[in-house]
Amino acid sequence: MNKPTANAVYVDWGTSSFRAYLVDETGNCLDQRASVQGVKKIDPGSCEAVLQENIGDWLEGDRVAKILMAGMVGSDLGWCAVPLVRAPCVAAMIAEKLFTAQHSQCAEIQIVPGVASCEDTGHVSGIMRGEEVQVLGGMALQNEKNAVFCLPGSHSKWVNVSEGSITSIRTFMTGELFDLMCGQSVLADCMRHAGAEMDRNTFVAGVECVRSGGNLLEAPFRVRAEFVADPHRSPVERKSFVSGVMIGSEIAAATAEMKADRSGELIVIGSQQLLSAYHLAFTRHGHSITCIQGEEAFIAGCRLLQGRAPKTAS
Amino acid sequence: MNKPTANAVYVDWGTSSFRAYLVDETGNCLDQRASVQGVKKIDPGSCEAVLQENIGDWLEGDRVAKILMAGMVGSDLGWCAVPLVRAPCVAAMIAEKLFTAQHSQCAEIQIVPGVASCEDTGHVSGIMRGEEVQVLGGMALQNEKNAVFCLPGSHSKWVNVSEGSITSIRTFMTGELFDLMCGQSVLADCMRHAGAEMDRNTFVAGVECVRSGGNLLEAPFRVRAEFVADPHRSPVERKSFVSGVMIGSEIAAATAEMKADRSGELIVIGSQQLLSAYHLAFTRHGHSITCIQGEEAFIAGCRLLQGRAPKTAS
């Protein structure tokens, strides 16, 4: 058997992290790199240098024909601002608008445009950069043309797909508000040093609290009241309760709105840790979901876009 | 007519601010002082020095017989930790538990205990320190023994009063989360330099957004999406929209829970700026409210407690 040949590099480059995958012709991942050099954490104008620093060795010789990048790297914070494609849009419409950039060591570097959804009034109601690749990948992996996608994170995206077309995007600031609550609010003291560990029971208690009418503005403060009066719970338990309230609130709000137009599957794409928390919360809310690893969806989406991109003149 | 004689000093001393009122025998305010020297902003153990610095001149001679203080000054952050009174409780029960502290220049200094409410299980569900004085004052001013009180702020308190007794306390982190969103979140960029000004129309749009199903985790992000795609709104308009979403969410959640056991008036106590925003939001939600200035309620509550306090041996 021949040694697999590297064919392309896919880069998921967001605000706070950089992830690159070296793939062969059939889409197998041969190597990967990750760093915290998100576009908001590096010097302006240094994208090419950071790319070189992280995966320069992959580009030596002529092994790699293409680099495909997605995420905030395609915004004014990143390599350059690639215009958003307007929803409703299918994969081919995004592939058509891949933006070609120059790179000294690579035959071709392309950036995936993000997607913007609009209200009937024409006002932009949602935007995403990078998640569209995971959504396209998720559709391909599940062979599903009608679905609601949930992509949890700092800014969770909920994306409706109808007949293979991305129709709407909503953003929930769940992860960012959770981090602000844990780190900066009056609750920080009683959750200090809790780390990323989750206590399953108190997480579920937080989810159930929302299901029985508890509210995002009020429920988290209960851990503070309890802390002051009777400090028997651990920081991990308190943090898990607040996490349950936050994620439970996101699911309650997002699924309430989608009831009317729900069609197809409910598919969640994310890291293992988030998938496990969301799976627990969705189950408590009475929803069955399909889970897909974020990296797997990203690679599948890149392959799909690469296959559909118009051929460049050579 | 004789010059009015100073009789007492009432101090509303919270986490982030210090407010003192010099009153005569009939409760008229003769003078007042305010500073940002909240108990969390001063050196530990420096309460007496800060009090002296702010109102030392009031205490010269023998003009003032009593100082009554309330708020976080009665916590472990402040002068000393005064045990919380458990709800349900009436004014006399709080007056009985006034904590007497020593002060070199003053005959008597007393600190009002806060109140804790509990669930049926015995778990503490809410606490307040300082707001109980405003609630008692509000009851006295309105001659109302059954009411729901809303005290907006960083940590808005909703307090149920039944037959003159404080029965439950809920805390909504509305103001603190709003400040974190405006100052620290991904939305900060598009609201920069907005100040405290309010744009009435976009504030109402935020309130209406919640009424038509918009959610606290999602709705604020719309100003970001709009900012990226079409930056025509001013920072003040964006901040007002987010404020409307936050306050609208608090009112929607709090009034939904109180529907079943609502009796008596809905009374809002706060600063002029908050009263005006909350009044607008309550009206949009279909509630008529009575507004009371925070200072007026505080002074009335202090007078009530002073009148009901057991006489000290002299």
XYZ file of N, CA and C in Angstrom, chain A residues 132-301:
510
model
N -21.242 27.604 8.612
C -21.903 27.144 7.381
C -21.203 25.904 6.818
N -19.885 25.819 7.001
C -19.135 24.649 6.531
C -19.560 23.404 7.319
N -19.710 23.557 8.638
C -20.127 22.419 9.463
C -21.565 21.999 9.135
N -22.411 22.972 8.839
C -23.800 22.650 8.486
C -23.828 21.869 7.167
N -23.072 22.327 6.176
C -23.021 21.608 4.895
C -22.446 20.205 5.097
N -21.427 20.112 5.930
C -20.838 18.814 6.231
C -21.824 17.899 6.945
N -22.560 18.462 7.886
C -23.558 17.685 8.619
C -24.637 17.135 7.699
N -25.082 17.980 6.777
C -26.081 17.525 5.795
C -25.539 16.360 4.978
N -24.291 16.509 4.533
C -23.678 15.458 3.703
C -23.537 14.157 4.495
N -23.056 14.277 5.720
C -22.835 13.078 6.539
C -24.143 12.358 6.859
N -25.214 13.129 7.076
C -26.501 12.530 7.443
C -27.385 12.289 6.225
N -26.938 12.746 5.058
C -27.757 12.679 3.850
C -29.151 13.232 4.136
N -29.161 14.430 4.695
C -30.400 15.042 5.205
C -30.535 16.445 4.609
N -31.659 16.691 3.948
C -31.846 18.006 3.324
C -32.779 18.921 4.097
N -33.413 18.381 5.135
C -34.297 19.186 5.974
C -33.942 18.953 7.429
N -33.447 19.986 8.068
C -33.010 19.803 9.455
C -32.877 21.139 10.164
N -32.896 21.068 11.491
C -32.501 22.211 12.304
C -31.153 21.849 12.920
N -30.163 22.699 12.666
C -28.831 22.465 13.227
C -28.615 23.371 14.433
N -28.063 22.789 15.484
C -27.634 23.566 16.653
C -26.126 23.404 16.765
N -25.396 24.529 16.749
C -23.934 24.504 16.875
C -23.548 25.279 18.123
N -23.487 24.576 19.267
C -23.244 25.262 20.544
C -21.847 25.853 20.627
N -21.723 26.930 21.423
C -20.432 27.577 21.619
C -20.600 28.909 22.314
N -19.565 29.738 22.240
C -19.665 31.093 22.791
C -20.894 31.776 22.237
N -21.034 31.672 20.924
C -22.220 32.194 20.239
C -22.862 31.031 19.495
N -23.756 30.335 20.201
C -24.419 29.177 19.591
C -25.219 29.619 18.371
N -25.086 28.837 17.300
C -25.869 29.125 16.095
C -26.964 28.079 15.957
N -28.134 28.531 15.592
C -29.237 27.643 15.227
C -29.563 27.935 13.776
N -29.436 26.916 12.957
C -29.537 27.111 11.508
C -30.629 26.202 10.950
N -31.585 26.801 10.270
C -32.623 26.014 9.613
C -32.199 25.686 8.194
N -32.383 24.421 7.824
C -32.089 23.997 6.459
C -33.340 23.351 5.875
N -33.718 23.832 4.716
C -34.929 23.334 4.071
C -34.608 22.985 2.618
N -34.867 21.759 2.227
C -34.545 21.293 0.873
C -33.102 21.610 0.501
N -32.202 21.399 1.444
C -30.783 21.600 1.178
C -30.324 23.039 1.199
N -31.252 23.946 1.497
C -30.921 25.368 1.470
C -30.920 25.945 2.891
N -29.872 26.689 3.237
C -29.814 27.385 4.536
C -30.800 28.539 4.479
N -31.800 28.504 5.366
C -32.846 29.535 5.273
C -32.769 30.582 6.374
N -32.345 30.198 7.577
C -32.270 31.197 8.645
C -31.166 30.851 9.627
N -30.670 31.887 10.279
C -29.579 31.749 11.254
C -29.957 32.558 12.487
N -29.878 31.927 13.635
C -30.058 32.675 14.878
C -28.860 32.439 15.783
N -28.494 33.463 16.527
C -27.329 33.373 17.414
C -27.763 33.537 18.858
N -27.333 32.643 19.721
C -27.584 32.730 21.152
C -26.239 32.927 21.853
N -26.161 33.958 22.692
C -24.882 34.302 23.323
C -24.622 33.448 24.571
N -25.053 32.211 24.533
C -25.039 31.331 25.704
C -23.653 31.178 26.328
N -22.679 30.771 25.517
C -21.347 30.509 26.056
C -20.674 31.763 26.568
N -20.824 32.851 25.830
C -20.176 34.092 26.261
C -20.789 34.611 27.564
N -22.113 34.585 27.659
C -22.753 35.063 28.890
C -22.421 34.142 30.066
N -22.337 32.861 29.798
C -21.953 31.917 30.855
C -20.554 32.258 31.370
N -19.619 32.486 30.457
C -18.254 32.837 30.862
C -18.224 34.151 31.648
N -19.009 35.137 31.197
C -19.051 36.414 31.920
C -19.635 36.216 33.318
N -20.690 35.413 33.420
C -21.290 35.138 34.731
C -20.293 34.460 35.660
N -19.603 33.448 35.124
C -18.672 32.676 35.963
C -17.450 33.498 36.344
N -16.996 34.338 35.445
C -15.720 35.003 35.671
C -15.824 36.404 36.234
N -16.909 37.109 35.909
C -16.944 38.548 36.188
C -18.105 39.001 37.059
N -19.125 38.170 37.191
C -20.316 38.657 37.889
C -20.188 38.424 39.392
N -21.215 38.801 40.110
C -21.269 38.606 41.560
C -21.234 37.116 41.909
N -21.473 36.253 40.909
C -21.454 34.813 41.152
C -20.036 34.233 41.110
N -19.081 35.015 40.595
C -17.733 34.489 40.382
C -17.134 33.907 41.668
N -17.306 34.614 42.771
C -16.743 34.180 44.055
C -17.136 32.758 44.431
N -18.389 32.424 44.177
C -18.856 31.126 44.671
C -18.662 30.015 43.641
N -18.011 30.342 42.495
C -17.721 29.305 41.498
C -16.222 29.217 41.208
N -15.441 29.928 42.007
C -14.006 30.035 41.738
C -13.322 28.663 41.694
N -12.394 28.507 40.755
C -11.595 27.282 40.594
C -12.431 26.063 40.223
N -13.618 26.280 39.638
C -14.456 25.125 39.318
C -13.957 24.391 38.077
N -13.190 25.031 37.205
C -12.670 24.365 36.015
C -13.771 23.987 35.042
N -13.477 23.037 34.170
C -14.422 22.687 33.096
C -15.235 21.432 33.430
N -14.978 20.864 34.567
C -15.676 19.649 35.006
C -17.186 19.902 35.110
N -17.993 18.852 34.871
C -19.439 19.023 35.025
C -19.988 18.046 36.049
N -20.837 18.570 36.932
C -21.576 17.681 37.838
C -22.945 17.427 37.212
N -23.153 16.185 36.825
C -24.336 15.815 36.060
C -25.646 16.150 36.787
N -25.697 15.862 38.081
C -26.950 16.072 38.825
C -27.344 17.540 38.920
N -26.380 18.410 39.239
C -26.750 19.816 39.375
C -26.950 20.457 37.997
N -26.255 19.943 36.974
C -26.518 20.418 35.608
C -27.976 20.133 35.243
N -28.404 18.903 35.499
C -29.795 18.530 35.211
C -30.768 19.370 36.050
N -30.393 19.642 37.305
C -31.252 20.488 38.150
C -31.430 21.871 37.516
N -30.364 22.407 36.920
C -30.457 23.697 36.235
C -31.382 23.631 35.029
N -31.254 22.566 34.254
C -32.127 22.388 33.085
C -33.581 22.276 33.537
N -33.815 21.491 34.568
C -35.181 21.293 35.070
C -35.754 22.593 35.645
N -34.880 23.384 36.242
C -35.307 24.669 36.794
C -35.913 25.547 35.694
N -35.275 25.550 34.521
C -35.809 26.319 33.388
C -37.127 25.715 32.908
N -37.177 24.389 32.843
C -38.397 23.730 32.361
C -39.591 24.030 33.262
N -39.323 24.257 34.543
C -40.447 24.549 35.435
C -40.594 26.051 35.651
N -40.160 26.847 34.672
C -40.445 28.282 34.697
C -39.300 29.158 35.166
N -38.195 28.571 35.584
C -37.058 29.376 36.036
C -36.510 30.226 34.901
N -35.899 31.332 35.279
C -35.492 32.312 34.279
C -34.006 32.609 34.381
N -33.436 32.867 33.216
C -32.012 33.128 33.080
C -31.511 34.298 33.918
N -32.364 35.300 34.137
C -31.940 36.453 34.922
C -31.977 36.154 36.411
N -32.820 35.201 36.776
C -33.045 34.966 38.197
C -32.380 33.683 38.720
N -32.549 32.593 37.951
C -32.139 31.286 38.471
C -30.655 31.226 38.873
N -29.731 31.796 38.064
C -28.328 31.695 38.466
C -28.043 32.323 39.827
N -28.794 33.366 40.163
C -28.537 34.054 41.431
C -28.845 33.178 42.641
N -29.648 32.141 42.406
C -29.974 31.255 43.530
C -28.728 30.604 44.114
N -27.727 30.344 43.266
C -26.498 29.742 43.805
C -25.788 30.734 44.727
N -25.969 32.015 44.457
C -25.371 33.048 45.305
C -26.119 33.125 46.649
N -27.439 33.140 46.567
C -28.245 33.204 47.790
C -27.933 32.004 48.677
N -27.845 30.841 48.060
C -27.562 29.615 48.792
C -26.153 29.659 49.389
N -25.218 30.201 48.590
C -23.820 30.300 49.011
C -23.693 31.152 50.275
N -24.425 32.268 50.282
C -24.348 33.186 51.414
C -24.961 32.540 52.658
N -26.095 31.872 52.464
C -26.837 31.383 53.619
C -26.361 30.004 54.084
N -25.841 29.216 53.155
C -25.609 27.804 53.484
C -24.607 27.229 52.470
N -23.327 27.501 52.692
C -22.330 27.216 51.643
C -21.890 25.753 51.586
N -22.821 24.831 51.416
C -22.429 23.421 51.435
C -22.109 22.857 50.059
N -22.573 23.522 48.992
C -22.300 22.983 47.657
C -20.890 23.332 47.194
N -20.355 22.518 46.287
C -19.025 22.795 45.747
C -19.126 23.777 44.591
N -18.034 24.485 44.294
C -18.018 25.380 43.132
C -18.411 24.652 41.839
N -17.964 23.403 41.674
C -18.311 22.638 40.464
C -19.831 22.436 40.376
N -20.454 22.128 41.497
C -21.908 21.941 41.492
C -22.631 23.241 41.136
N -22.168 24.340 41.703
C -22.814 25.628 41.419
C -22.659 25.994 39.940
N -21.436 25.813 39.423
C -21.173 26.156 38.022
C -22.000 25.260 37.097
N -22.134 24.002 37.454
C -22.911 23.078 36.631
C -24.390 23.466 36.633
N -24.887 23.916 37.785
C -26.277 24.376 37.855
C -26.493 25.565 36.909
N -25.589 26.537 36.985
C -25.712 27.725 36.118
C -25.610 27.305 34.646
N -24.699 26.382 34.336
C -24.581 25.891 32.960
C -25.888 25.254 32.498
N -26.511 24.478 33.367
C -27.804 23.861 33.039
C -28.878 24.900 32.777
N -28.871 25.967 33.566
C -29.850 27.048 33.361
C -29.617 27.719 32.007
N -28.348 27.983 31.686
C -28.030 28.693 30.439
C -28.385 27.840 29.222
N -27.902 26.602 29.208
C -28.141 25.731 28.052
C -29.622 25.372 27.967
N -30.245 25.134 29.124
C -31.683 24.864 29.138
C -32.473 26.044 28.575
N -32.054 27.266 28.901
C -32.748 28.459 28.398
C -32.597 28.573 26.885
N -31.403 28.291 26.394
C -31.180 28.343 24.939
C -32.100 27.349 24.230
N -32.125 26.129 24.727
C -32.928 25.089 24.072
C -34.413 25.420 24.159
N -34.847 25.889 25.332
C -36.265 26.233 25.488
C -36.663 27.329 24.503
N -35.839 28.370 24.419
C -36.179 29.501 23.545
C -36.105 29.101 22.072
N -35.067 28.395 21.702
C -34.863 28.067 20.287
C -35.906 27.067 19.790
N -36.232 26.089 20.613
C -37.192 25.082 20.145
C -38.618 25.619 20.212
N -38.888 26.569 21.118
C -40.227 27.179 21.159
C -40.500 27.885 19.843
N -39.489 28.583 19.346
C -39.673 29.344 18.099
C -39.764 28.439 16.882
N -39.118 27.292 16.937
C -39.058 26.465 15.726
C -40.224 25.495 15.618
N -41.041 25.414 16.692
C -42.143 24.445 16.679
C -42.953 24.495 15.394
N -43.305 25.722 15.018
C -44.231 25.891 13.897
C -43.650 25.343 12.588
N -42.371 25.651 12.336
C -41.822 25.308 11.019
C -40.820 24.158 11.071
N -40.833 23.388 12.152
C -39.888 22.278 12.282
C -40.134 21.223 11.212
N -39.066 20.879 10.527
C -39.141 19.759 9.601
C -37.806 19.052 9.639
N -37.817 17.740 9.547
C -36.563 16.986 9.535
C -35.948 16.845 10.908
N -34.677 16.500 10.916
C -33.927 16.164 12.117
C -33.510 17.386 12.921
N -33.140 17.130 14.159
C -32.473 18.118 14.997
C -31.045 17.600 15.174
N -30.097 18.319 14.589
C -28.712 17.846 14.534
C -27.808 18.810 15.301
N -27.037 18.278 16.247
C -26.146 19.116 17.048
C -24.704 18.811 16.647
N -23.950 19.866 16.346
C -22.555 19.715 15.924
C -21.670 20.467 16.907
N -20.692 19.778 17.499
C -19.823 20.472 18.442
C -18.719 19.580 18.984
N -18.016 20.129 19.969
C -16.965 19.362 20.647
C -17.611 18.278 21.508
N -16.820 17.267 21.890
C -17.359 16.165 22.689
C -17.986 16.673 23.985
N -17.312 17.629 24.630
C -17.804 18.145 25.909
C -19.162 18.845 25.761
N -19.279 19.681 24.738
C -20.548 20.383 24.526
C -21.632 19.416 24.064
N -21.265 18.468 23.203
C -22.257 17.485 22.745
C -22.843 16.743 23.938
N -21.994 16.405 24.892
C -22.499 15.612 26.009
C -23.433 16.449 26.892
N -23.088 17.707 27.136
C -23.975 18.578 27.923
C -25.288 18.855 27.179
N -25.188 19.196 25.909
C -26.403 19.506 25.137
C -27.289 18.274 24.982
N -26.653 17.111 24.806
C -27.453 15.893 24.667
C -28.309 15.669 25.912
N -27.693 15.849 27.060
C -28.400 15.703 28.332
C -29.555 16.707 28.423
N -29.276 17.946 28.061
C -30.305 18.992 28.170
C -31.430 18.788 27.154
N -31.077 18.430 25.922
C -32.113 18.176 24.910
C -33.014 17.031 25.349
N -32.410 15.978 25.894
C -33.191 14.823 26.332
C -34.197 15.240 27.402
N -33.739 16.057 28.361
C -34.631 16.538 29.424
C -35.768 17.380 28.867
N -35.489 18.052 27.765
C -36.527 18.873 27.125
C -37.396 18.031 26.184
N -37.140 16.729 26.130
C -37.992 15.843 25.327
C -37.664 15.808 23.846
N -36.444 16.211 23.479
C -36.050 16.181 22.067
C -35.009 15.100 21.835
N -35.186 14.320 20.781
C -34.110 13.404 20.412
C -33.264 14.101 19.344
N -31.966 13.919 19.451
C -31.065 14.634 18.544
C -30.045 13.679 17.938
N -29.456 14.138 16.827
C -28.312 13.451 16.243
C -27.077 14.293 16.553
N -26.027 13.663 17.061
C -24.801 14.395 17.402
C -23.708 14.129 16.380
N -23.017 15.184 15.968
C -21.872 15.040 15.066
C -20.694 15.811 15.641
N -19.538 15.178 15.643
C -18.315 15.855 16.085
C -18.014 17.031 15.162
N -17.646 18.162 15.752
C -17.387 19.363 14.974
C -16.326 19.183 13.897
N -15.250 18.494 14.237
C -14.148 18.334 13.272
C -14.580 17.507 12.060
N -15.352 16.470 12.364
C -15.827 15.590 11.294
C -16.723 16.377 10.328
N -17.617 17.167 10.893
C -18.513 17.975 10.065
C -17.741 19.011 9.260
N -16.717 19.602 9.891
C -15.945 20.631 9.198
C -15.221 20.044 7.985
N -14.574 18.896 8.187
C -13.835 18.273 7.085
C -14.791 17.861 5.958
N -15.938 17.290 6.344
C -16.917 16.895 5.324
C -17.425 18.102 4.540
N -17.638 19.204 5.246
C -18.116 20.426 4.586
C -17.085 20.997 3.629
